[in-house]
CSV table of C-alpha atoms and ligand atoms in Angstrom, one decimal:
chain,number,residue,atom,x,y,z
A,1,MET,CA,17.6,7.5,-9.9
A,2,LYS,CA,14.4,5.6,-10.8
A,3,THR,CA,12.7,5.7,-14.2
A,4,TYR,CA,9.0,5.8,-14.3
A,5,LEU,CA,7.2,5.1,-17.6
A,6,THR,CA,3.6,4.5,-18.7
A,7,GLY,CA,1.7,4.6,-21.9
A,8,ILE,CA,-1.9,5.3,-22.9
A,9,LYS,CA,-3.4,3.7,-25.9
A,10,ALA,CA,-5.0,6.0,-28.4
A,11,THR,CA,-8.3,4.2,-29.0
A,12,GLY,CA,-11.0,6.7,-28.0
A,13,SER,CA,-12.1,9.3,-25.5
A,14,GLN,CA,-10.2,9.0,-22.2
A,15,HIS,CA,-12.4,8.5,-19.2
A,16,LEU,CA,-12.4,8.8,-15.4
A,17,GLY,CA,-10.9,5.3,-15.1
A,18,ASN,CA,-7.9,6.1,-17.3
A,19,MET,CA,-7.4,9.3,-15.3
A,20,VAL,CA,-7.5,7.7,-11.9
A,21,GLY,CA,-5.9,4.4,-12.8
A,22,ALA,CA,-3.0,5.6,-14.8
A,23,ILE,CA,-2.7,9.2,-15.8
A,24,ARG,CA,-3.1,11.0,-12.5
A,25,PRO,CA,-0.8,8.7,-10.5
A,26,ALA,CA,1.9,8.9,-13.2
A,27,ILE,CA,1.7,12.7,-13.1
A,28,GLU,CA,1.8,12.7,-9.3
A,29,PHE,CA,5.0,10.7,-9.4
A,30,SER,CA,6.6,13.3,-11.7
A,31,GLN,CA,5.5,16.0,-9.3
A,32,ASN,CA,6.5,14.3,-6.0
A,33,GLU,CA,9.5,12.1,-6.7
A,34,SER,CA,12.8,12.7,-8.2
A,35,GLY,CA,13.6,10.5,-11.1
A,36,ARG,CA,13.2,10.2,-14.9
A,37,PHE,CA,9.7,10.2,-16.2
A,38,LEU,CA,8.6,9.0,-19.6
A,39,TYR,CA,5.0,9.1,-20.5
A,40,PHE,CA,3.7,8.3,-24.0
A,41,ILE,CA,0.9,7.7,-26.4
A,42,ALA,CA,0.9,4.1,-27.4
A,43,ASP,CA,-0.4,4.9,-30.8
A,44,TYR,CA,0.8,1.8,-32.7
A,45,HIS,CA,-0.8,-0.4,-30.0
A,46,SER,CA,-4.1,1.1,-31.2
A,47,LEU,CA,-3.5,-0.2,-34.7
A,48,THR,CA,-4.8,-3.6,-33.5
A,49,THR,CA,-8.3,-2.1,-33.5
A,50,VAL,CA,-8.3,1.4,-35.0
A,51,LYS,CA,-8.5,1.1,-38.8
A,52,LYS,CA,-9.3,4.6,-39.9
A,53,ALA,CA,-6.4,7.0,-40.4
A,54,LYS,CA,-8.5,10.0,-39.4
A,55,ASP,CA,-9.6,8.4,-36.2
A,56,PHE,CA,-6.0,7.4,-35.5
A,57,SER,CA,-4.6,10.9,-35.6
A,58,GLU,CA,-7.6,12.4,-33.7
A,59,TYR,CA,-7.1,9.9,-30.9
A,60,VAL,CA,-3.4,10.7,-30.7
A,61,TYR,CA,-4.1,14.4,-30.2
A,62,GLU,CA,-6.8,13.6,-27.7
A,63,VAL,CA,-4.5,11.5,-25.5
A,64,ALA,CA,-1.6,14.0,-25.8
A,65,ALA,CA,-4.0,16.9,-24.9
A,66,THR,CA,-5.3,14.8,-22.0
A,67,TRP,CA,-1.8,14.3,-20.5
A,68,LEU,CA,-1.1,18.0,-20.8
A,69,ALA,CA,-4.4,19.2,-19.6
A,70,LEU,CA,-4.3,17.0,-16.5
A,71,GLY,CA,-1.0,18.6,-15.5
A,72,LEU,CA,1.9,16.8,-17.1
A,73,ASP,CA,4.8,19.3,-17.2
A,74,PRO,CA,6.9,18.5,-20.3
A,75,GLU,CA,9.9,20.0,-18.6
A,76,LYS,CA,9.6,17.3,-15.9
A,77,ALA,CA,8.3,14.4,-17.9
A,78,ILE,CA,9.1,13.4,-21.4
A,79,LEU,CA,5.9,13.2,-23.5
A,80,TYR,CA,6.2,11.4,-26.8
A,81,LYS,CA,4.4,9.1,-29.2
A,82,GLN,CA,5.5,5.5,-29.5
A,83,SER,CA,5.5,5.6,-33.3
A,84,ASP,CA,8.3,8.3,-33.2
A,85,ILE,CA,10.7,5.9,-31.6
A,86,PRO,CA,11.8,3.3,-34.2
A,87,GLU,CA,14.0,1.6,-31.7
A,88,ILE,CA,10.9,0.3,-29.9
A,89,PHE,CA,10.1,-1.8,-33.0
A,90,GLU,CA,13.6,-3.1,-33.3
A,91,LEU,CA,13.5,-4.2,-29.6
A,92,THR,CA,10.1,-5.8,-30.2
A,93,TRP,CA,11.5,-8.2,-32.7
A,94,ILE,CA,14.5,-9.1,-30.5
A,95,LEU,CA,12.2,-9.8,-27.6
A,96,ALA,CA,9.8,-11.8,-29.8
A,97,CYS,CA,12.7,-14.0,-30.8
A,98,ASN,CA,13.4,-14.7,-27.2
A,99,THR,CA,9.8,-15.2,-26.0
A,100,PRO,CA,8.1,-18.6,-26.0
A,101,LYS,CA,4.9,-18.5,-28.1
A,102,GLY,CA,3.2,-20.3,-25.2
A,103,ASP,CA,3.7,-17.2,-23.0
A,104,LEU,CA,1.7,-15.1,-25.4
A,105,ASN,CA,-1.0,-17.8,-25.7
A,106,ARG,CA,-1.6,-17.2,-21.9
A,107,ALA,CA,-2.0,-13.4,-22.1
A,108,HIS,CA,-5.4,-12.5,-20.7
A,109,ALA,CA,-6.6,-10.3,-23.6
A,110,TYR,CA,-5.8,-12.9,-26.2
A,111,LYS,CA,-7.1,-15.8,-24.1
A,112,ALA,CA,-10.4,-14.0,-23.5
A,113,ILE,CA,-11.0,-13.7,-27.2
A,114,VAL,CA,-10.1,-17.3,-27.9
A,115,GLN,CA,-12.4,-18.4,-25.2
A,116,ASP,CA,-15.3,-16.3,-26.5
A,117,ASN,CA,-14.8,-17.7,-30.0
A,118,GLU,CA,-14.7,-21.3,-28.7
A,119,GLU,CA,-17.8,-20.8,-26.6
A,120,ALA,CA,-19.6,-19.5,-29.7
A,121,GLY,CA,-18.3,-22.5,-31.8
A,122,ARG,CA,-16.2,-20.2,-34.0
A,123,ASP,CA,-12.6,-20.7,-35.1
A,124,PRO,CA,-10.6,-19.9,-31.9
A,125,ASP,CA,-8.5,-17.2,-33.7
A,126,LYS,CA,-11.4,-15.5,-35.5
A,127,SER,CA,-10.8,-11.7,-35.5
A,128,VAL,CA,-7.4,-12.0,-33.9
A,129,ASN,CA,-4.7,-10.2,-35.9
A,130,ALA,CA,-1.1,-11.0,-35.2
A,131,GLY,CA,-0.6,-7.5,-33.8
A,132,LEU,CA,-3.1,-8.3,-31.1
A,133,PHE,CA,-1.3,-11.6,-30.3
A,134,ASN,CA,2.0,-9.8,-30.1
A,135,TYR,CA,0.7,-6.9,-28.2
A,136,PRO,CA,2.5,-7.8,-24.9
A,137,VAL,CA,5.9,-8.0,-26.8
A,138,LEU,CA,5.4,-4.4,-28.1
A,139,MET,CA,4.5,-3.3,-24.6
A,140,ALA,CA,7.5,-5.0,-23.1
A,141,ALA,CA,9.7,-3.2,-25.6
A,142,ASP,CA,8.1,0.1,-24.7
A,143,ILE,CA,9.1,-0.5,-21.1
A,144,LEU,CA,12.4,-2.2,-21.4
A,145,LEU,CA,13.9,0.2,-23.9
A,146,PHE,CA,14.0,2.9,-21.3
A,147,ASP,CA,15.5,0.9,-18.4
A,148,THR,CA,12.2,1.4,-16.6
A,149,ASN,CA,12.0,0.7,-12.9
A,150,ILE,CA,8.3,1.6,-12.2
A,151,VAL,CA,5.2,1.3,-14.4
A,152,PRO,CA,2.1,3.1,-13.1
A,153,VAL,CA,-0.9,1.2,-14.5
A,154,GLY,CA,-4.4,0.0,-13.6
A,155,LYS,CA,-5.0,-3.6,-12.5
A,156,ASP,CA,-5.7,-5.0,-15.9
A,157,GLN,CA,-2.2,-4.2,-17.1
A,158,VAL,CA,-0.3,-6.0,-14.4
A,159,GLN,CA,0.1,-9.2,-16.3
A,160,HIS,CA,1.7,-7.2,-19.2
A,161,VAL,CA,4.2,-5.7,-16.8
A,162,GLU,CA,4.9,-9.2,-15.4
A,163,MET,CA,5.5,-10.4,-18.9
A,164,ALA,CA,7.9,-7.6,-19.6
A,165,ARG,CA,9.8,-8.5,-16.4
A,166,SER,CA,10.1,-12.1,-17.4
A,167,MET,CA,11.3,-11.1,-20.9
A,168,ALA,CA,14.0,-9.0,-19.3
A,169,GLN,CA,15.0,-11.8,-16.9
A,170,ARG,CA,15.3,-14.3,-19.8
A,171,ILE,CA,17.5,-11.9,-21.8
A,172,ASN,CA,19.7,-11.3,-18.8
A,173,GLN,CA,20.1,-15.0,-18.2
A,174,LEU,CA,20.9,-15.7,-21.8
A,175,TYR,CA,23.1,-12.8,-22.6
A,176,GLY,CA,24.3,-11.3,-19.3
A,177,ASP,CA,23.0,-8.2,-17.6
A,178,THR,CA,21.3,-6.2,-20.4
A,179,LEU,CA,17.9,-5.0,-19.4
A,180,VAL,CA,16.4,-3.6,-16.2
A,181,GLU,CA,13.6,-5.6,-14.7
A,182,PRO,CA,10.5,-3.4,-14.2
A,183,GLN,CA,7.8,-3.4,-11.4
A,184,GLU,CA,4.2,-2.2,-11.7
A,185,ALA,CA,2.8,0.5,-9.5
A,186,LEU,CA,-0.9,0.2,-8.9
A,187,SER,CA,-2.9,3.3,-8.1
A,188,VAL,CA,-3.7,3.8,-4.4
A,189,SER,CA,-6.9,1.6,-4.2
A,190,GLY,CA,-5.5,-1.0,-6.7
A,191,GLN,CA,-9.2,-1.3,-7.7
A,192,TYR,CA,-11.1,-0.5,-10.8
A,193,ILE,CA,-13.1,2.7,-11.0
A,194,PRO,CA,-16.7,1.4,-11.7
A,195,GLY,CA,-18.6,2.6,-14.8
A,196,LEU,CA,-22.3,3.7,-15.1
A,197,ASP,CA,-23.4,0.1,-14.7
A,198,GLY,CA,-21.2,-0.7,-11.7
A,199,GLN,CA,-18.8,-2.9,-13.8
A,200,LYS,CA,-15.2,-1.8,-14.5
A,201,MET,CA,-15.4,1.5,-16.4
A,202,SER,CA,-14.0,0.7,-19.9
A,203,LYS,CA,-14.3,1.9,-23.4
A,204,SER,CA,-15.1,-1.7,-24.3
A,205,TYR,CA,-18.2,-1.8,-22.1
A,206,ASP,CA,-19.8,1.4,-23.2
A,207,ASN,CA,-20.2,2.5,-19.6
A,208,THR,CA,-17.7,5.3,-19.3
A,209,ILE,CA,-17.8,8.9,-18.0
A,210,PRO,CA,-15.5,10.6,-20.6
A,211,LEU,CA,-13.2,13.2,-19.1
A,212,TRP,CA,-13.9,16.0,-21.5
A,213,VAL,CA,-17.7,16.2,-21.9
A,214,PRO,CA,-19.3,19.6,-21.2
A,215,GLU,CA,-20.4,20.2,-17.6
A,216,LYS,CA,-24.1,19.6,-18.4
A,217,ARG,CA,-23.4,16.2,-20.0
A,218,LEU,CA,-21.1,15.3,-17.1
A,219,LYS,CA,-24.0,15.9,-14.7
A,220,LYS,CA,-26.4,13.9,-16.9
A,221,LEU,CA,-24.0,10.9,-17.0
A,222,ILE,CA,-23.4,11.0,-13.2
A,223,ASN,CA,-27.2,10.9,-12.8
A,224,LYS,CA,-27.2,7.7,-14.9
A,225,ILE,CA,-25.0,5.8,-12.5
A,226,ALA,CA,-26.8,2.6,-11.4
A,227,THR,CA,-27.9,2.6,-7.7
A,228,ASP,CA,-29.9,0.1,-5.7
A,229,SER,CA,-33.5,0.5,-4.8
A,230,THR,CA,-33.0,2.0,-1.3
A,231,GLY,CA,-35.5,4.9,-1.0
A,232,PRO,CA,-34.8,8.5,0.0
A,233,ASP,CA,-34.2,8.8,3.7
A,234,GLU,CA,-33.3,5.1,4.1
A,235,PRO,CA,-29.7,4.4,5.3
A,236,LYS,CA,-27.5,3.3,2.4
A,237,SER,CA,-24.5,1.1,2.2
A,238,THR,CA,-21.3,2.5,0.8
A,239,GLU,CA,-20.2,-1.1,0.0
A,240,GLY,CA,-20.5,-1.7,-3.7
A,241,SER,CA,-21.9,1.8,-4.4
A,242,ALA,CA,-20.4,3.1,-7.6
A,243,ILE,CA,-21.2,6.6,-6.5
A,244,PHE,CA,-19.2,6.2,-3.3
A,245,ASP,CA,-16.3,4.4,-5.1
A,246,ILE,CA,-15.9,7.2,-7.6
A,247,TYR,CA,-16.3,9.9,-4.9
A,248,LYS,CA,-13.4,8.2,-3.1
A,249,CYS,CA,-11.1,9.0,-6.0
A,250,PHE,CA,-11.9,12.7,-5.9
A,251,SER,CA,-11.9,13.5,-2.2
A,252,THR,CA,-9.9,13.6,1.0
A,253,LYS,CA,-10.2,11.0,3.7
A,254,GLU,CA,-12.2,13.4,5.9
A,255,GLU,CA,-14.6,14.1,3.0
A,256,GLN,CA,-15.0,10.4,2.5
A,257,ASP,CA,-15.8,9.8,6.1
A,258,ALA,CA,-18.4,12.7,6.1
A,259,PHE,CA,-19.9,11.2,2.9
A,260,ALA,CA,-20.1,7.7,4.5
A,261,LYS,CA,-21.9,9.3,7.4
A,262,GLN,CA,-24.4,10.9,5.1
A,263,PHE,CA,-25.0,7.5,3.5
A,264,ALA,CA,-25.7,6.0,6.9
A,265,GLU,CA,-28.1,8.8,7.7
A,266,GLY,CA,-30.0,8.2,4.5
A,267,ILE,CA,-28.9,10.7,1.9
A,268,SER,CA,-31.0,10.3,-1.2
A,269,TRP,CA,-29.4,9.0,-4.3
A,270,GLY,CA,-30.2,12.2,-6.1
A,271,GLU,CA,-28.3,14.2,-3.4
A,272,ALA,CA,-25.4,11.7,-3.4
A,273,LYS,CA,-25.1,12.1,-7.2
A,274,ALA,CA,-25.2,15.9,-6.9
A,275,ALA,CA,-22.4,15.8,-4.4
A,276,LEU,CA,-20.3,13.5,-6.6
A,277,PHE,CA,-20.9,15.8,-9.6
A,278,GLU,CA,-19.6,18.8,-7.6
A,279,LYS,CA,-16.4,16.9,-6.7
A,280,VAL,CA,-15.6,15.5,-10.1
A,281,ASN,CA,-16.5,18.8,-11.8
A,282,ALA,CA,-14.3,20.8,-9.5
A,283,GLU,CA,-11.3,18.7,-10.4
A,284,LEU,CA,-12.1,18.7,-14.2
A,285,ALA,CA,-13.3,22.3,-14.8
A,286,GLY,CA,-9.8,23.9,-15.1
A,287,PRO,CA,-8.3,21.0,-17.1
A,288,ARG,CA,-11.4,20.9,-19.4
A,289,GLU,CA,-10.6,24.5,-20.5
A,290,GLU,CA,-7.0,23.7,-21.1
A,291,TYR,CA,-7.9,20.6,-23.1
A,292,GLU,CA,-10.2,22.6,-25.4
A,293,ARG,CA,-7.4,25.2,-25.8
A,294,LEU,CA,-4.9,22.6,-26.7
A,295,MET,CA,-7.2,20.8,-29.1
A,296,ASN,CA,-7.6,24.1,-30.9
A,297,ASN,CA,-3.8,24.7,-30.9
A,298,ARG,CA,-2.5,21.4,-32.3
A,299,SER,CA,0.8,22.8,-33.3
A,300,GLU,CA,1.5,23.3,-29.6
A,301,ILE,CA,1.0,19.6,-29.1
A,302,ASP,CA,3.1,18.8,-32.1
A,303,ALA,CA,6.0,20.8,-30.7
A,304,VAL,CA,5.8,19.1,-27.3
A,305,LEU,CA,5.8,15.6,-28.9
A,306,GLU,CA,8.6,16.5,-31.2
A,307,THR,CA,10.9,17.6,-28.3
A,308,GLY,CA,9.8,14.6,-26.4
A,309,ALA,CA,10.7,12.2,-29.2
A,310,LYS,CA,14.2,13.7,-29.5
A,311,LYS,CA,14.8,13.2,-25.8
A,312,ALA,CA,13.3,9.7,-25.7
A,313,ARG,CA,15.3,8.6,-28.7
A,314,ALA,CA,18.5,9.7,-27.2
A,315,ILE,CA,17.9,7.3,-24.3
A,316,ALA,CA,16.6,4.5,-26.6
A,317,GLN,CA,19.7,4.6,-28.8
A,318,GLU,CA,21.9,4.1,-25.7
A,319,THR,CA,19.9,1.0,-24.7
A,320,MET,CA,19.9,-0.4,-28.2
A,321,LYS,CA,23.7,-0.1,-28.3
A,322,ARG,CA,23.9,-2.2,-25.2
A,323,VAL,CA,21.3,-4.7,-26.5
A,324,ARG,CA,23.0,-5.1,-29.9
A,325,LYS,CA,26.4,-5.5,-28.4
A,326,ASN,CA,25.3,-8.2,-26.0
A,327,LEU,CA,22.9,-10.1,-28.3
A,328,THR,CA,24.6,-9.8,-31.7
A,329,ASN,CA,28.1,-8.5,-31.0
A,330,PHE,CA,27.5,-5.5,-33.3
B,1,LIG,P1,-10.1,0.8,-21.5
B,1,LIG,O1,-10.5,-0.3,-20.7
B,1,LIG,O2,-11.2,1.9,-21.4
B,1,LIG,O3,-9.9,0.5,-23.0
B,1,LIG,P2,-7.3,1.2,-21.4
B,1,LIG,O4,-7.1,-0.3,-21.6
B,1,LIG,O5,-7.0,2.1,-22.6
B,1,LIG,O6,-8.8,1.5,-21.0
B,1,LIG,O7,-6.5,1.7,-20.1
B,1,LIG,C1,-5.6,2.7,-20.0
B,1,LIG,C2,-5.1,2.8,-18.6
B,1,LIG,O8,-6.1,3.1,-17.7
B,1,LIG,C3,-4.5,1.4,-18.1
B,1,LIG,O9,-3.4,1.6,-17.2
B,1,LIG,C4,-5.7,0.9,-17.3
B,1,LIG,O10,-5.3,0.0,-16.3
B,1,LIG,C5,-6.3,2.1,-16.7
B,1,LIG,N1,-7.7,1.9,-16.5
B,1,LIG,C6,-8.7,1.7,-17.5
B,1,LIG,N2,-9.9,1.6,-17.0
B,1,LIG,C7,-9.7,1.7,-15.6
B,1,LIG,C8,-10.6,1.7,-14.5
B,1,LIG,N3,-11.9,1.5,-14.7
B,1,LIG,N4,-10.1,1.8,-13.3
B,1,LIG,C9,-8.8,2.0,-13.1
B,1,LIG,N5,-7.9,2.1,-14.1
B,1,LIG,C10,-8.4,1.9,-15.3
B,2,LIG,N1,-1.4,-1.7,-22.8
B,2,LIG,C1,-1.6,-0.5,-22.1
B,2,LIG,C2,-3.1,-0.3,-22.0
B,2,LIG,O1,-3.9,-0.8,-22.7
B,2,LIG,C3,-1.0,0.7,-22.9
B,2,LIG,C4,0.5,0.6,-22.9
B,2,LIG,C5,1.2,0.3,-24.0
B,2,LIG,C6,1.4,0.7,-21.8
B,2,LIG,N2,2.6,0.3,-23.7
B,2,LIG,C7,2.7,0.5,-22.4
B,2,LIG,C8,1.2,0.9,-20.5
B,2,LIG,C9,3.8,0.5,-21.6
B,2,LIG,C10,2.4,0.9,-19.6
B,2,LIG,C11,3.7,0.7,-20.2
B,2,LIG,O2,-3.6,0.5,-21.2
C-alpha cells in the first residue's frame, strides 16, 4: 500500500496554479488509487512570512476550505494541519542534526534571496530568518514522518522532495533502515500554469487568478491575460499562449484539438478568452458555492481538522517510536 502526502502553505488566496499543480492531482490520487492519503495545511511553514495572527488563522481556513471544496473526501484522505502534529517538529530537529548545513545553502529559495541581496550590494542574509533557511528540513519531516512514497507537487517543489529523499537515505545509512525514501509526482504536464503576464502563476508575482473570486471578477481577470498582437481573424500560435496553456488544464484532449484548430483558423483573442472563461468557470462554479458555505461554517472545518489530526498523530507516533529506537535507543 502506497502513502501519498502533500501540503499547501497557508500564505494567501489559492490560485489556479495551486489547484492544477498540487491540489487537483492529489485529490485525483485519492479517488483513483488505493493507498493511504495524507493532505495537510503547512501552516507553520507560512510563519516564515506571515506575521499577523489574524491573517494566519484566516489563511489556514482558506486552505482547508479549498481542499474540501475541490473535492477532498475526509473519509478517503486525512486532512490536518501541520501545527497539530508535534512529532513533525521533533523529527525536524533530528533531521537537522543529520543534515549538512551546505545542503541547505544550496536550496533554491534561499539561494535566490542571497543572490538578490548580493546583486543589490546588501548583506547576503538580509531578510532571511532561520525558519526560511531551515524550511526544507521542516518539509522533509512533514514527508518522512508518514512513511510517504509519493508526493504530488508542482515543479518548484521537486528539489525539496529530493532533499527529503537524501535525508532519509542518510539516516538509513547511519542508523539502519528507519525512514521511507519518497518520490515526487509531477502533475500531468509537469509545467507551470502561466499567470496573467505569461510567467509562472505565483502569489509572489502578483499575477494570479485566485480560485474563489466571484464569476464576474474571474471573467475580468481572464480578460487581462497577456496576448500577442495578432489581430482578429489572423491565425494564432498555441505555442507560448497563456490562454491555450490554461485551457489545456481544464479540457479533454478532443476539446484541446478543437481549440487549437480555432487558433489556426484565426479565433480572436476576445473569443478565445471567452471560451477559456466558460471552461474554468464550469469547473469552479460548484466548488465556489461549497467554499463559501464552508467559510461560513468554520466549525465544520474545525471538526474535519480535529479528526484528521487524531488519525495523523497515530501514524506519526508509530514512526517516532521507530526513529527514537534506532537513533537514541529510547
Ligand atoms: P505560490 O508560488 O503561489 O506561492 P506555493 O508555493 O504556495 O505557490 O505552491 C503550492 C503548490 O502549488 C506547490 O506544489 C506548487 O508547486 C504548486 N504551484 C504553485 N504555482 C503553480 C503553477 N503556476 N503551476 C503549477 N503548480 C503550481
Ligand atoms: N513547500 C511547499 C510549498 O511551498 C508546501 C509544503 C510543506 C509541502 N510541506 C510539504 C509540500 C510536504 C509537499 C510535502 O508549496
